[in-house]
Amino acid sequence: MKKTVSVVCAVLVCNGQVLAAQRSRSMSMPLKWEFPGGKIEPGESPSECLHREIYEELGVRISISQQLPLSRYEYPNLAVTLYPFVGTIVSGDIQLHEHAAVVWLAPDKLADLDWAEADIPILDACRALA
């Protein structure tokens, strides 16, 4: 039976642009692009997890404005349920603790990146944010 994980991610928006984060070489799916976030811990709500993960990964505090539709994807050895949220950075400056790079792009330019497969369905929802 395939392992299943529940993961949150942040579609962070600023001045009409969306933040994309590139996975580091040491992470699974190295150098793929993703919306930052991480695994939901037992007893943690998706929004609590997102606040924790974004602070751990990027060193910033965020405000969540809405939740987007869930995305489910099955990798060969892992099934992922992704809980995406739209938000903004409210304090701090981005520091890369886990990722190789981040970029701010217009929503219609996001598809130019090489995305982790589970994040691809979220790109359509990002176009509506422009």
XYZ file of N, CA and C in Angstrom:
390
model
N 0.843 -1.184 0.000
C 0.000 0.000 0.000
C 0.884 1.241 0.000
N 0.503 2.222 -0.779
C 1.232 3.466 -0.941
C 1.078 4.352 0.290
N 2.184 4.968 0.732
C 2.131 5.912 1.833
C 1.367 7.157 1.379
N 0.522 7.690 2.277
C -0.254 8.896 1.988
C 0.172 9.990 2.953
N 0.387 11.201 2.428
C 0.723 12.334 3.278
C -0.204 13.502 2.963
N -0.496 14.277 4.002
C -1.262 15.512 3.847
C -0.288 16.666 4.007
N -0.313 17.570 3.035
C 0.662 18.648 2.957
C -0.067 19.958 2.708
N 0.453 21.047 3.292
C -0.075 22.385 3.023
C 0.918 23.140 2.152
N 0.406 24.127 1.429
C 1.304 25.006 0.686
C 0.721 26.409 0.635
N 1.620 27.383 0.484
C 1.229 28.783 0.458
C 1.415 29.363 -0.927
N 0.345 29.942 -1.446
C 0.411 30.744 -2.662
C 0.518 32.180 -2.144
N 1.756 32.627 -1.985
C 1.995 33.955 -1.428
C 1.961 34.990 -2.540
N 1.180 36.044 -2.322
C 0.955 37.061 -3.341
C 1.455 38.407 -2.828
N 2.125 39.152 -3.720
C 2.590 40.499 -3.397
C 2.661 41.312 -4.686
N 1.973 42.432 -4.712
C 1.982 43.318 -5.888
C 1.673 42.582 -7.194
N 0.691 41.684 -7.136
C 0.264 40.971 -8.337
C 1.165 39.832 -8.755
N 2.184 39.523 -7.947
C 3.083 38.412 -8.268
C 2.953 37.318 -7.222
N 3.338 36.099 -7.625
C 3.217 34.924 -6.777
C 4.609 34.355 -6.517
N 4.836 33.909 -5.292
C 6.128 33.338 -4.909
C 6.206 31.864 -5.285
N 7.281 31.501 -5.964
C 7.597 30.100 -6.261
C 8.924 29.783 -5.594
N 9.048 28.582 -5.047
C 10.266 28.168 -4.353
C 10.855 26.945 -5.051
N 12.163 26.960 -5.235
C 12.839 25.839 -5.889
C 13.412 24.913 -4.825
N 13.063 23.647 -4.920
C 13.549 22.642 -3.987
C 15.074 22.546 -4.095
N 15.728 22.285 -2.986
C 17.188 22.179 -2.998
C 17.612 20.837 -3.609
N 18.886 20.724 -3.902
C 19.431 19.487 -4.478
C 19.312 18.313 -3.515
N 19.256 18.584 -2.202
C 19.209 17.512 -1.209
C 17.788 17.028 -0.910
N 16.785 17.718 -1.412
C 15.389 17.333 -1.185
C 14.953 16.308 -2.224
N 13.872 15.586 -1.927
C 13.294 14.734 -2.970
C 12.830 15.663 -4.092
N 12.760 15.179 -5.290
C 12.424 15.987 -6.468
C 13.325 17.228 -6.540
N 14.639 17.023 -6.526
C 15.567 18.154 -6.481
C 15.366 19.129 -7.635
N 15.440 20.410 -7.281
C 15.372 21.553 -8.184
C 14.019 21.758 -8.873
N 13.020 20.963 -8.508
C 11.655 21.235 -8.982
C 11.130 22.455 -8.233
N 10.194 23.153 -8.836
C 9.577 24.316 -8.216
C 8.307 23.898 -7.502
N 7.982 24.607 -6.442
C 6.803 24.302 -5.635
C 6.323 25.565 -4.939
N 5.118 25.458 -4.392
C 4.643 26.470 -3.473
C 5.111 26.020 -2.097
N 5.768 26.884 -1.315
C 6.359 26.434 -0.051
C 5.307 25.945 0.933
N 5.716 25.010 1.775
C 4.832 24.430 2.775
C 5.427 23.147 3.296
N 4.578 22.265 3.824
C 5.099 21.012 4.347
C 4.021 20.126 4.919
N 4.479 19.032 5.531
C 3.580 18.004 6.053
C 2.839 18.461 7.295
N 1.560 18.100 7.347
C 0.733 18.387 8.515
C 1.071 17.374 9.603
N 1.405 17.879 10.779
C 1.728 17.016 11.924
C 0.439 16.588 12.627
N 0.475 15.445 13.341
C -0.715 15.005 14.088
C -1.188 16.089 15.063
N -2.496 16.328 15.083
C -3.088 17.305 15.974
C -2.986 18.751 15.494
N -2.439 18.949 14.305
C -2.232 20.288 13.759
C -3.257 20.540 12.661
N -3.873 21.714 12.660
C -4.792 22.047 11.577
C -3.969 22.460 10.353
N -4.561 22.389 9.164
C -3.811 22.823 7.982
C -3.301 24.268 8.091
N -4.116 25.180 8.611
C -3.655 26.569 8.696
C -2.550 26.731 9.737
N -2.641 26.031 10.853
C -1.560 26.073 11.851
C -0.263 25.545 11.247
N -0.379 24.462 10.511
C 0.786 23.877 9.855
C 1.413 24.873 8.886
N 0.588 25.539 8.111
C 1.123 26.464 7.120
C 1.910 27.594 7.777
N 1.357 28.163 8.831
C 2.078 29.225 9.542
C 3.439 28.710 10.050
N 3.444 27.528 10.645
C 4.685 26.944 11.164
C 5.679 26.675 10.050
N 5.223 26.001 8.984
C 6.120 25.616 7.894
C 6.730 26.833 7.186
N 5.928 27.847 6.928
C 6.449 29.028 6.228
C 7.478 29.745 7.097
N 7.236 29.790 8.390
C 8.231 30.407 9.265
C 9.520 29.570 9.280
N 9.386 28.242 9.364
C 10.571 27.370 9.382
C 11.342 27.440 8.066
N 10.642 27.457 6.948
C 11.301 27.408 5.639
C 11.794 28.758 5.155
N 11.011 29.819 5.413
C 11.315 31.127 4.820
C 11.567 32.232 5.844
N 11.318 31.969 7.129
C 11.584 32.961 8.157
C 10.637 34.140 8.160
N 9.446 33.984 7.604
C 8.476 35.078 7.559
C 7.153 34.646 8.202
N 6.403 35.644 8.636
C 5.049 35.415 9.150
C 4.074 35.793 8.045
N 2.990 35.018 7.949
C 2.030 35.245 6.870
C 0.617 35.442 7.413
N -0.215 35.996 6.559
C -1.652 36.094 6.794
C -2.321 35.292 5.687
N -3.292 34.467 6.060
C -4.013 33.634 5.093
C -5.324 34.321 4.733
N -5.585 34.443 3.427
C -6.830 35.095 3.002
C -7.883 34.113 2.506
N -7.465 32.975 1.947
C -8.440 31.996 1.470
C -7.777 30.644 1.246
N -8.613 29.608 1.245
C -8.139 28.272 0.907
C -8.586 27.959 -0.510
N -7.698 27.361 -1.279
C -8.007 26.927 -2.643
C -8.443 25.466 -2.621
N -9.020 24.962 -3.717
C -9.426 23.555 -3.751
C -8.237 22.615 -3.534
N -8.514 21.500 -2.869
C -7.490 20.482 -2.622
C -6.944 19.948 -3.937
N -5.710 19.505 -3.871
C -5.080 18.851 -5.014
C -4.589 17.489 -4.540
N -4.890 16.467 -5.297
C -4.382 15.124 -4.954
C -3.519 14.631 -6.105
N -2.384 14.037 -5.741
C -1.482 13.518 -6.766
C -0.834 12.245 -6.250
N -0.709 11.272 -7.149
C -0.062 10.024 -6.779
C 1.264 9.889 -7.502
N 2.340 9.999 -6.716
C 3.670 9.704 -7.216
C 3.829 8.187 -7.188
N 4.878 7.622 -7.789
C 5.015 6.167 -7.803
C 4.967 5.517 -6.411
N 5.548 6.157 -5.399
C 5.597 5.552 -4.066
C 4.891 6.364 -2.990
N 4.164 7.393 -3.380
C 3.579 8.302 -2.406
C 2.328 8.971 -2.965
N 1.285 9.018 -2.143
C 0.072 9.758 -2.506
C 0.030 11.028 -1.662
N -0.150 12.176 -2.319
C -0.135 13.470 -1.646
C -1.499 14.138 -1.748
N -2.011 14.604 -0.614
C -3.171 15.487 -0.592
C -2.634 16.853 -0.209
N -2.806 17.812 -1.105
C -2.236 19.143 -0.932
C -3.340 20.148 -0.611
N -3.164 20.867 0.491
C -4.092 21.893 0.940
C -3.470 23.257 0.635
N -3.836 23.904 -0.466
C -3.247 25.203 -0.801
C -4.032 26.368 -0.193
N -3.283 27.360 0.267
C -3.863 28.580 0.830
C -3.238 29.785 0.151
N -4.029 30.824 -0.045
C -3.526 32.094 -0.556
C -3.230 32.977 0.645
N -2.102 33.674 0.578
C -1.751 34.540 1.684
C -0.753 35.606 1.285
N -0.382 36.397 2.279
C 0.612 37.447 2.075
C 1.602 37.414 3.237
N 2.783 37.921 2.983
C 3.787 38.052 4.036
C 3.434 39.298 4.845
N 3.373 39.158 6.177
C 3.044 40.301 7.025
C 4.243 40.796 7.832
N 5.256 39.956 8.013
C 6.466 40.417 8.696
C 7.642 39.510 8.358
N 8.820 40.118 8.408
C 10.057 39.382 8.153
C 10.522 39.513 6.715
N 11.759 39.131 6.505
C 12.369 39.088 5.178
C 12.681 37.637 4.851
N 12.434 37.249 3.629
C 12.631 35.855 3.224
C 14.088 35.439 3.406
N 14.254 34.314 4.097
C 15.550 33.664 4.277
C 15.368 32.222 3.829
N 16.256 31.724 3.000
C 16.129 30.360 2.491
C 16.764 29.367 3.465
N 15.907 28.626 4.191
C 16.384 27.615 5.128
C 16.399 26.227 4.503
N 15.585 25.999 3.475
C 15.502 24.684 2.850
C 15.584 24.737 1.327
N 15.147 25.811 0.734
C 15.057 25.903 -0.728
C 16.337 26.448 -1.346
N 16.527 26.147 -2.633
C 17.678 26.650 -3.380
C 17.462 28.086 -3.826
N 16.204 28.450 -4.122
C 15.901 29.785 -4.641
C 14.412 30.056 -4.500
N 14.055 31.326 -4.567
C 12.654 31.734 -4.694
C 12.592 32.818 -5.760
N 11.447 32.908 -6.422
C 11.211 33.973 -7.395
C 9.773 34.450 -7.243
N 9.565 35.735 -7.535
C 8.230 36.313 -7.618
C 7.921 36.446 -9.097
N 6.811 35.840 -9.519
C 6.437 35.879 -10.935
C 4.969 36.262 -11.096
N 4.671 36.869 -12.243
C 3.273 37.101 -12.592
C 2.600 35.737 -12.740
N 1.342 35.614 -12.344
C 0.663 34.320 -12.418
C 0.761 33.643 -13.785
N 0.735 34.411 -14.875
C 0.792 33.787 -16.202
C 2.200 33.319 -16.578
N 3.198 33.601 -15.770
C 4.571 33.148 -16.029
C 4.954 31.923 -15.191
N 4.136 31.584 -14.208
C 4.458 30.463 -13.325
C 4.624 29.151 -14.080
N 3.820 28.931 -15.107
C 3.865 27.664 -15.851
C 5.179 27.470 -16.603
N 5.996 28.513 -16.705
C 7.292 28.393 -17.382
C 8.304 27.606 -16.553
N 8.029 27.415 -15.265
C 8.947 26.699 -14.382
C 8.690 25.196 -14.424
N 9.662 24.413 -13.958
C 9.556 22.952 -13.889
C 9.008 22.581 -12.509
N 7.676 22.435 -12.424
C 6.984 22.251 -11.147
C 6.957 20.805 -10.681
N 6.934 20.614 -9.350
C 6.603 19.318 -8.762
C 5.169 19.012 -9.193
N 4.922 17.795 -9.576
C 3.644 17.434 -10.186
C 2.428 17.747 -9.313
N 2.533 17.566 -8.009
C 1.389 17.812 -7.130
C 0.984 19.282 -7.120
N 1.913 20.175 -7.424
C 1.625 21.610 -7.402
C 1.013 22.120 -8.709
N 1.135 21.385 -9.775
C 0.697 21.864 -11.092
C -0.784 22.270 -11.133
N -1.714 21.497 -10.538
C -3.119 21.924 -10.585
C -3.378 23.280 -9.939
N -2.534 23.701 -9.036
C -2.724 24.978 -8.353
C -2.423 26.153 -9.277
N -1.661 25.913 -10.338
C -1.312 26.995 -11.265
C -2.558 27.634 -11.885
N -3.575 26.840 -12.177
C -4.810 27.388 -12.741
C -5.473 28.365 -11.770
N -5.510 27.999 -10.502
C -6.111 28.885 -9.503
C -5.301 30.180 -9.378
N -3.986 30.103 -9.595
C -3.143 31.301 -9.497
C -3.465 32.305 -10.585
N -3.844 31.838 -11.756
C -4.168 32.751 -12.854
C -5.340 33.652 -12.486
N -6.251 33.148 -11.673
C -7.407 33.933 -11.254
C -7.050 35.002 -10.233
N -5.840 34.923 -9.671
C -5.423 35.895 -8.663
C -4.893 37.181 -9.277
N -4.608 37.142 -10.576
C -4.011 38.315 -11.246
C -4.991 39.474 -11.332
